[in-house]
mmCIF file of C-alpha atoms in Angstrom:
data_model
loop_
_atom_site.group_PDB
_atom_site.id
_atom_site.type_symbol
_atom_site.label_atom_id
_atom_site.label_comp_id
_atom_site.label_asym_id
_atom_site.label_seq_id
_atom_site.Cartn_x
_atom_site.Cartn_y
_atom_site.Cartn_z
ATOM 1 C CA MET A 23 65.399 58.772 -110.593
ATOM 2 C CA PRO A 24 62.846 61.449 -111.578
ATOM 3 C CA THR A 25 60.666 63.056 -108.944
ATOM 4 C CA THR A 26 57.267 61.516 -108.272
ATOM 5 C CA GLU A 27 55.635 64.962 -108.213
ATOM 6 C CA VAL A 28 53.197 65.404 -111.090
ATOM 7 C CA LEU A 29 52.550 69.151 -110.699
ATOM 8 C CA PRO A 30 54.715 71.908 -109.192
ATOM 9 C CA ARG A 31 53.973 73.094 -105.649
ATOM 10 C CA TYR A 32 54.052 76.792 -104.841
ATOM 11 C CA ASP A 33 53.103 76.589 -101.154
ATOM 12 C CA LEU A 34 55.302 77.092 -98.088
ATOM 13 C CA ALA A 35 53.233 74.892 -95.780
ATOM 14 C CA ASP A 36 54.881 74.672 -92.333
ATOM 15 C CA LYS A 37 58.135 76.200 -93.541
ATOM 16 C CA VAL A 38 59.918 78.578 -91.173
ATOM 17 C CA VAL A 39 60.786 81.814 -92.986
ATOM 18 C CA LEU A 40 63.002 84.525 -91.486
ATOM 19 C CA VAL A 41 62.572 87.905 -93.170
ATOM 20 C CA THR A 42 64.925 90.761 -92.274
ATOM 21 C CA GLY A 43 63.638 94.327 -92.501
ATOM 22 C CA ALA A 44 60.116 92.948 -92.370
ATOM 23 C CA SER A 45 58.158 95.847 -90.894
ATOM 24 C CA ARG A 46 57.477 97.843 -94.053
ATOM 25 C CA GLY A 47 57.770 98.068 -97.822
ATOM 26 C CA ILE A 48 59.077 95.050 -99.696
ATOM 27 C CA GLY A 49 59.870 93.193 -96.465
ATOM 28 C CA ARG A 50 56.292 93.579 -95.240
ATOM 29 C CA ALA A 51 54.903 92.341 -98.558
ATOM 30 C CA ILE A 52 57.226 89.336 -98.456
ATOM 31 C CA ALA A 53 56.148 88.468 -94.918
ATOM 32 C CA LEU A 54 52.459 88.675 -95.812
ATOM 33 C CA ALA A 55 52.919 86.641 -98.993
ATOM 34 C CA CYS A 56 54.888 83.918 -97.216
ATOM 35 C CA ALA A 57 52.258 83.741 -94.489
ATOM 36 C CA LYS A 58 49.525 83.412 -97.119
ATOM 37 C CA ALA A 59 51.493 80.514 -98.627
ATOM 38 C CA GLY A 60 51.457 78.726 -95.267
ATOM 39 C CA ALA A 61 54.776 79.692 -93.676
ATOM 40 C CA HIS A 62 55.641 80.291 -90.041
ATOM 41 C CA LEU A 63 57.263 83.717 -89.805
ATOM 42 C CA VAL A 64 60.232 85.134 -87.969
ATOM 43 C CA LEU A 65 60.268 88.923 -88.355
ATOM 44 C CA GLY A 66 63.682 90.521 -87.998
ATOM 45 C CA VAL A 67 63.200 94.252 -87.318
ATOM 46 C CA ARG A 68 65.314 97.044 -85.850
ATOM 47 C CA ASN A 69 62.328 98.601 -84.069
ATOM 48 C CA LEU A 70 59.888 96.114 -82.574
ATOM 49 C CA ASP A 71 57.225 98.809 -82.142
ATOM 50 C CA ALA A 72 57.268 99.443 -85.905
ATOM 51 C CA SER A 73 56.288 95.837 -86.551
ATOM 52 C CA ALA A 74 53.024 96.117 -84.582
ATOM 53 C CA PRO A 75 50.786 96.870 -87.620
ATOM 54 C CA LEU A 76 52.224 93.895 -89.526
ATOM 55 C CA ILE A 77 51.817 91.602 -86.528
ATOM 56 C CA ALA A 78 48.190 92.726 -86.182
ATOM 57 C CA GLU A 79 47.522 92.080 -89.864
ATOM 58 C CA LEU A 80 49.072 88.621 -89.657
ATOM 59 C CA ALA A 81 47.090 87.867 -86.488
ATOM 60 C CA ALA A 82 43.872 88.846 -88.265
ATOM 61 C CA ASN A 83 44.686 86.100 -90.755
ATOM 62 C CA GLY A 84 45.364 83.502 -88.088
ATOM 63 C CA LYS A 85 49.159 83.831 -88.002
ATOM 64 C CA LYS A 86 51.316 84.364 -84.925
ATOM 65 C CA PRO A 87 54.767 85.517 -86.063
ATOM 66 C CA LEU A 88 57.888 85.647 -83.927
ATOM 67 C CA PRO A 89 59.127 89.279 -83.932
ATOM 68 C CA LEU A 90 62.780 89.737 -83.016
ATOM 69 C CA ARG A 91 64.959 92.815 -82.656
ATOM 70 C CA LEU A 92 67.580 92.572 -85.374
ATOM 71 C CA ASP A 93 70.180 95.059 -86.543
ATOM 72 C CA ILE A 94 72.152 93.022 -89.072
ATOM 73 C CA THR A 95 75.259 95.168 -88.487
ATOM 74 C CA SER A 96 75.351 93.921 -84.879
ATOM 75 C CA ALA A 97 76.949 90.498 -84.395
ATOM 76 C CA GLY A 98 75.143 90.224 -81.058
ATOM 77 C CA ASP A 99 71.749 90.907 -82.621
ATOM 78 C CA VAL A 100 72.376 88.386 -85.392
ATOM 79 C CA ALA A 101 73.409 85.629 -82.982
ATOM 80 C CA SER A 102 70.523 86.386 -80.632
ATOM 81 C CA ALA A 103 67.882 86.465 -83.378
ATOM 82 C CA VAL A 104 69.048 83.280 -85.081
ATOM 83 C CA GLY A 105 69.290 81.520 -81.720
ATOM 84 C CA ALA A 106 65.775 82.633 -80.728
ATOM 85 C CA ALA A 107 64.330 81.470 -84.047
ATOM 86 C CA MET A 108 65.987 78.068 -83.634
ATOM 87 C CA ASP A 109 64.834 77.783 -80.014
ATOM 88 C CA ASN A 110 61.265 78.590 -81.013
ATOM 89 C CA PHE A 111 60.925 76.539 -84.209
ATOM 90 C CA GLY A 112 63.882 74.156 -84.214
ATOM 91 C CA ARG A 113 64.891 75.123 -87.744
ATOM 92 C CA ILE A 114 65.026 77.925 -90.307
ATOM 93 C CA ASP A 115 63.942 76.775 -93.755
ATOM 94 C CA VAL A 116 64.135 80.081 -95.623
ATOM 95 C CA LEU A 117 66.153 83.250 -95.050
ATOM 96 C CA VAL A 118 65.133 86.393 -96.914
ATOM 97 C CA ASN A 119 67.848 89.053 -96.694
ATOM 98 C CA ASN A 120 65.766 92.157 -97.308
ATOM 99 C CA VAL A 121 67.664 94.850 -95.374
ATOM 100 C CA GLY A 122 69.546 97.344 -97.511
ATOM 101 C CA VAL A 123 70.335 101.046 -97.731
ATOM 102 C CA GLY A 124 70.922 103.246 -100.749
ATOM 103 C CA PRO A 125 71.751 106.842 -99.844
ATOM 104 C CA GLU A 126 72.107 108.902 -103.009
ATOM 105 C CA ASN A 127 75.473 110.603 -103.321
ATOM 106 C CA ARG A 128 77.585 111.442 -106.342
ATOM 107 C CA ALA A 129 80.931 109.655 -106.385
ATOM 108 C CA GLU A 130 82.946 112.848 -105.984
ATOM 109 C CA ASP A 131 81.063 113.675 -102.787
ATOM 110 C CA VAL A 132 81.184 110.261 -101.074
ATOM 111 C CA THR A 133 82.904 110.348 -97.697
ATOM 112 C CA GLU A 134 84.546 107.443 -95.922
ATOM 113 C CA ALA A 135 81.643 107.451 -93.465
ATOM 114 C CA ASP A 136 79.130 107.215 -96.349
ATOM 115 C CA PHE A 137 81.110 104.370 -97.889
ATOM 116 C CA ASP A 138 81.457 102.418 -94.648
ATOM 117 C CA PHE A 139 77.776 102.827 -93.739
ATOM 118 C CA THR A 140 76.518 101.430 -97.051
ATOM 119 C CA LEU A 141 78.978 98.535 -97.113
ATOM 120 C CA ASN A 142 78.395 97.650 -93.461
ATOM 121 C CA VAL A 143 74.670 97.208 -94.066
ATOM 122 C CA ASN A 144 74.486 95.911 -97.624
ATOM 123 C CA LEU A 145 77.543 93.649 -97.672
ATOM 124 C CA LYS A 146 78.945 92.954 -94.221
ATOM 125 C CA GLY A 147 75.562 92.716 -92.544
ATOM 126 C CA THR A 148 74.085 90.543 -95.287
ATOM 127 C CA PHE A 149 77.109 88.226 -95.322
ATOM 128 C CA PHE A 150 77.226 87.579 -91.596
ATOM 129 C CA MET A 151 73.447 87.207 -91.351
ATOM 130 C CA THR A 152 73.667 84.633 -94.128
ATOM 131 C CA GLN A 153 76.614 82.898 -92.493
ATOM 132 C CA ALA A 154 74.775 82.569 -89.169
ATOM 133 C CA VAL A 155 71.682 81.041 -90.782
ATOM 134 C CA GLY A 156 73.716 79.086 -93.325
ATOM 135 C CA ARG A 157 75.518 77.211 -90.542
ATOM 136 C CA ARG A 158 72.148 76.048 -89.218
ATOM 137 C CA MET A 159 70.997 75.063 -92.696
ATOM 138 C CA ILE A 160 74.183 73.076 -93.281
ATOM 139 C CA ALA A 161 73.499 71.172 -90.053
ATOM 140 C CA GLN A 162 69.897 70.444 -91.083
ATOM 141 C CA LYS A 163 71.007 69.621 -94.660
ATOM 142 C CA SER A 164 68.475 71.909 -96.356
ATOM 143 C CA GLY A 165 67.551 75.536 -96.825
ATOM 144 C CA ARG A 166 66.678 78.397 -99.134
ATOM 145 C CA ILE A 167 68.450 81.753 -99.033
ATOM 146 C CA ILE A 168 66.993 84.644 -101.021
ATOM 147 C CA ASN A 169 68.845 87.953 -101.225
ATOM 148 C CA ILE A 170 66.877 91.055 -102.126
ATOM 149 C CA SER A 171 69.317 92.797 -104.430
ATOM 150 C CA SER A 172 68.455 95.516 -106.957
ATOM 151 C CA GLN A 173 68.518 96.290 -110.640
ATOM 152 C CA ALA A 174 71.353 98.596 -109.525
ATOM 153 C CA GLY A 175 73.580 95.530 -109.507
ATOM 154 C CA SER A 176 73.046 95.145 -113.252
ATOM 155 C CA VAL A 177 72.544 98.700 -114.555
ATOM 156 C CA THR A 178 74.074 102.077 -113.762
ATOM 157 C CA LEU A 179 72.220 104.689 -111.710
ATOM 158 C CA LEU A 180 73.558 108.235 -111.501
ATOM 159 C CA GLY A 181 74.572 109.228 -107.989
ATOM 160 C CA GLU A 182 74.373 105.629 -106.773
ATOM 161 C CA SER A 183 77.878 104.271 -107.429
ATOM 162 C CA ILE A 184 78.398 102.806 -103.952
ATOM 163 C CA TYR A 185 74.900 101.325 -103.830
ATOM 164 C CA CYS A 186 75.315 99.842 -107.315
ATOM 165 C CA MET A 187 78.659 98.360 -106.291
ATOM 166 C CA THR A 188 77.199 96.677 -103.217
ATOM 167 C CA LYS A 189 74.292 95.170 -105.144
ATOM 168 C CA ALA A 190 76.605 93.827 -107.861
ATOM 169 C CA ALA A 191 78.628 92.277 -105.037
ATOM 170 C CA ILE A 192 75.483 90.715 -103.533
ATOM 171 C CA ASN A 193 74.677 89.133 -106.900
ATOM 172 C CA HIS A 194 78.135 87.586 -107.114
ATOM 173 C CA LEU A 195 78.068 86.510 -103.463
ATOM 174 C CA THR A 196 74.798 84.767 -104.308
ATOM 175 C CA ARG A 197 76.526 82.767 -107.045
ATOM 176 C CA CYS A 198 79.506 81.928 -104.838
ATOM 177 C CA LEU A 199 77.352 80.667 -101.974
ATOM 178 C CA ALA A 200 75.108 78.757 -104.374
ATOM 179 C CA MET A 201 78.134 76.786 -105.537
ATOM 180 C CA GLU A 202 79.651 76.343 -102.084
ATOM 181 C CA TRP A 203 76.482 75.245 -100.303
ATOM 182 C CA ALA A 204 74.826 73.165 -103.035
ATOM 183 C CA PRO A 205 76.253 69.930 -101.543
ATOM 184 C CA HIS A 206 74.246 70.714 -98.386
ATOM 185 C CA ASN A 207 70.967 70.983 -100.330
ATOM 186 C CA ILE A 208 70.875 74.759 -99.864
ATOM 187 C CA THR A 209 69.818 77.004 -102.733
ATOM 188 C CA VAL A 210 70.903 80.639 -102.888
ATOM 189 C CA ASN A 211 69.263 83.120 -105.259
ATOM 190 C CA SER A 212 68.776 86.867 -105.562
ATOM 191 C CA VAL A 213 65.840 89.030 -106.607
ATOM 192 C CA SER A 214 66.536 92.440 -108.151
ATOM 193 C CA PRO A 215 63.660 94.938 -108.196
ATOM 194 C CA THR A 216 63.417 98.198 -110.087
ATOM 195 C CA PHE A 217 61.841 101.245 -108.406
ATOM 196 C CA ILE A 218 59.016 99.968 -106.197
ATOM 197 C CA TRP A 219 56.348 102.035 -104.444
ATOM 198 C CA THR A 220 57.415 102.007 -100.771
ATOM 199 C CA ASP A 221 57.715 104.499 -97.924
ATOM 200 C CA GLY A 222 61.383 104.839 -98.825
ATOM 201 C CA THR A 223 60.870 105.661 -102.502
ATOM 202 C CA ALA A 224 57.661 107.674 -102.107
ATOM 203 C CA PRO A 225 59.360 111.084 -101.586
ATOM 204 C CA ALA A 226 61.408 110.774 -104.799
ATOM 205 C CA LEU A 227 58.565 109.264 -106.815
ATOM 206 C CA ALA A 228 56.228 112.047 -105.665
ATOM 207 C CA ASP A 229 58.247 114.371 -107.911
ATOM 208 C CA PRO A 230 56.478 114.201 -111.311
ATOM 209 C CA GLU A 231 59.675 114.882 -113.244
ATOM 210 C CA PHE A 232 61.650 112.211 -111.409
ATOM 211 C CA ARG A 233 58.818 109.727 -111.833
ATOM 212 C CA LYS A 234 58.573 110.521 -115.549
ATOM 213 C CA ARG A 235 62.338 110.054 -116.067
ATOM 214 C CA THR A 236 62.254 106.808 -114.130
ATOM 215 C CA ILE A 237 59.317 105.319 -116.015
ATOM 216 C CA ALA A 238 61.017 106.255 -119.291
ATOM 217 C CA HIS A 239 63.592 103.520 -118.521
ATOM 218 C CA ILE A 240 60.931 100.860 -117.872
ATOM 219 C CA PRO A 241 59.467 99.239 -121.005
ATOM 220 C CA LEU A 242 56.367 98.118 -119.101
ATOM 221 C CA GLY A 243 55.781 101.786 -118.294
ATOM 222 C CA ARG A 244 55.117 101.806 -114.568
ATOM 223 C CA ILE A 245 56.610 101.685 -111.080
ATOM 224 C CA GLY A 246 56.470 98.280 -109.398
ATOM 225 C CA ASP A 247 54.419 97.177 -106.399
ATOM 226 C CA PRO A 248 55.946 95.340 -103.407
ATOM 227 C CA VAL A 249 53.708 92.310 -103.984
ATOM 228 C CA GLU A 250 55.347 91.820 -107.387
ATOM 229 C CA VAL A 251 58.672 91.278 -105.645
ATOM 230 C CA ALA A 252 57.081 89.127 -102.956
ATOM 231 C CA GLY A 253 55.620 86.782 -105.570
ATOM 232 C CA VAL A 254 59.086 85.947 -106.884
ATOM 233 C CA VAL A 255 60.349 85.348 -103.358
ATOM 234 C CA VAL A 256 57.530 82.906 -102.606
ATOM 235 C CA PHE A 257 58.285 81.067 -105.844
ATOM 236 C CA LEU A 258 62.003 80.758 -105.035
ATOM 237 C CA ALA A 259 61.180 79.562 -101.513
ATOM 238 C CA SER A 260 58.659 76.997 -102.745
ATOM 239 C CA PRO A 261 59.176 73.381 -103.867
ATOM 240 C CA ALA A 262 58.564 74.548 -107.459
ATOM 241 C CA ALA A 263 61.996 76.233 -107.467
ATOM 242 C CA SER A 264 63.972 73.313 -106.035
ATOM 243 C CA LEU A 265 66.372 73.125 -109.015
ATOM 244 C CA ILE A 266 67.094 76.868 -109.165
ATOM 245 C CA THR A 267 70.241 78.159 -107.486
ATOM 246 C CA GLY A 268 72.738 80.913 -108.222
ATOM 247 C CA ALA A 269 70.142 82.854 -110.196
ATOM 248 C CA ASN A 270 69.434 86.574 -110.134
ATOM 249 C CA ILE A 271 65.851 87.307 -111.127
ATOM 250 C CA LEU A 272 65.283 90.872 -112.289
ATOM 251 C CA VAL A 273 61.863 92.289 -111.404
ATOM 252 C CA ASP A 274 62.474 95.484 -113.325
ATOM 253 C CA GLY A 275 59.772 95.839 -115.937
ATOM 254 C CA GLY A 276 62.412 95.386 -118.635
ATOM 255 C CA TRP A 277 64.772 98.206 -117.532
ATOM 256 C CA SER A 278 67.873 96.005 -117.856
ATOM 257 C CA VAL A 279 67.072 94.927 -121.424
ATOM 258 C CA ALA A 280 65.854 98.276 -122.782
#
């Protein structure tokens, strides 16, 4: 039978959203956007002190988030954070896997330590964070998982072979989990930004030549803003996206089609 909804809903009213790496950049924008849409927030951060400005901003808008120490490469941290979120709210409706690292290093210079560090965060950490929350979502028979990937999973970036590899893997993991967990009413999607103005990208983008070369790849002709990624996340978490799973949405200004 068709749904009785007449118009799509883009709100997250009373949904519990766990955002990893929430204290700054894209994670911060996602947290603020989800709060604006009505969500209850769980903030997974490595440094609780660093989340103080975000907590204050959310409080000024009438929101009281649950900040939790979370290093996704630590099995203990993952179990503790997921358990605390469940104890506090009784459920997790949306998981946003935002944590990722991308140290630049040409392939011929990559060491085993470099390789292991990037894979431990981007792949191993993301997988086991997703597994821990996914088990809870399977039990509650619903959930949304949104992986913050990168255009690097779809295009090549010089000096970023390991990073590109991990993001391509995240995109395929997204498809695999979408298929496996669909019977439990869980959707799994990824969002792939281009270069976005954040604290992490600011040093590179401050170089006029680097910025010029970067923008030359982007048909829309500009660097992205974190809120432009957050908007896609809110959409995928909302009732309006209930039939979307296994998708990778590129927020890249056209880089991948140029």
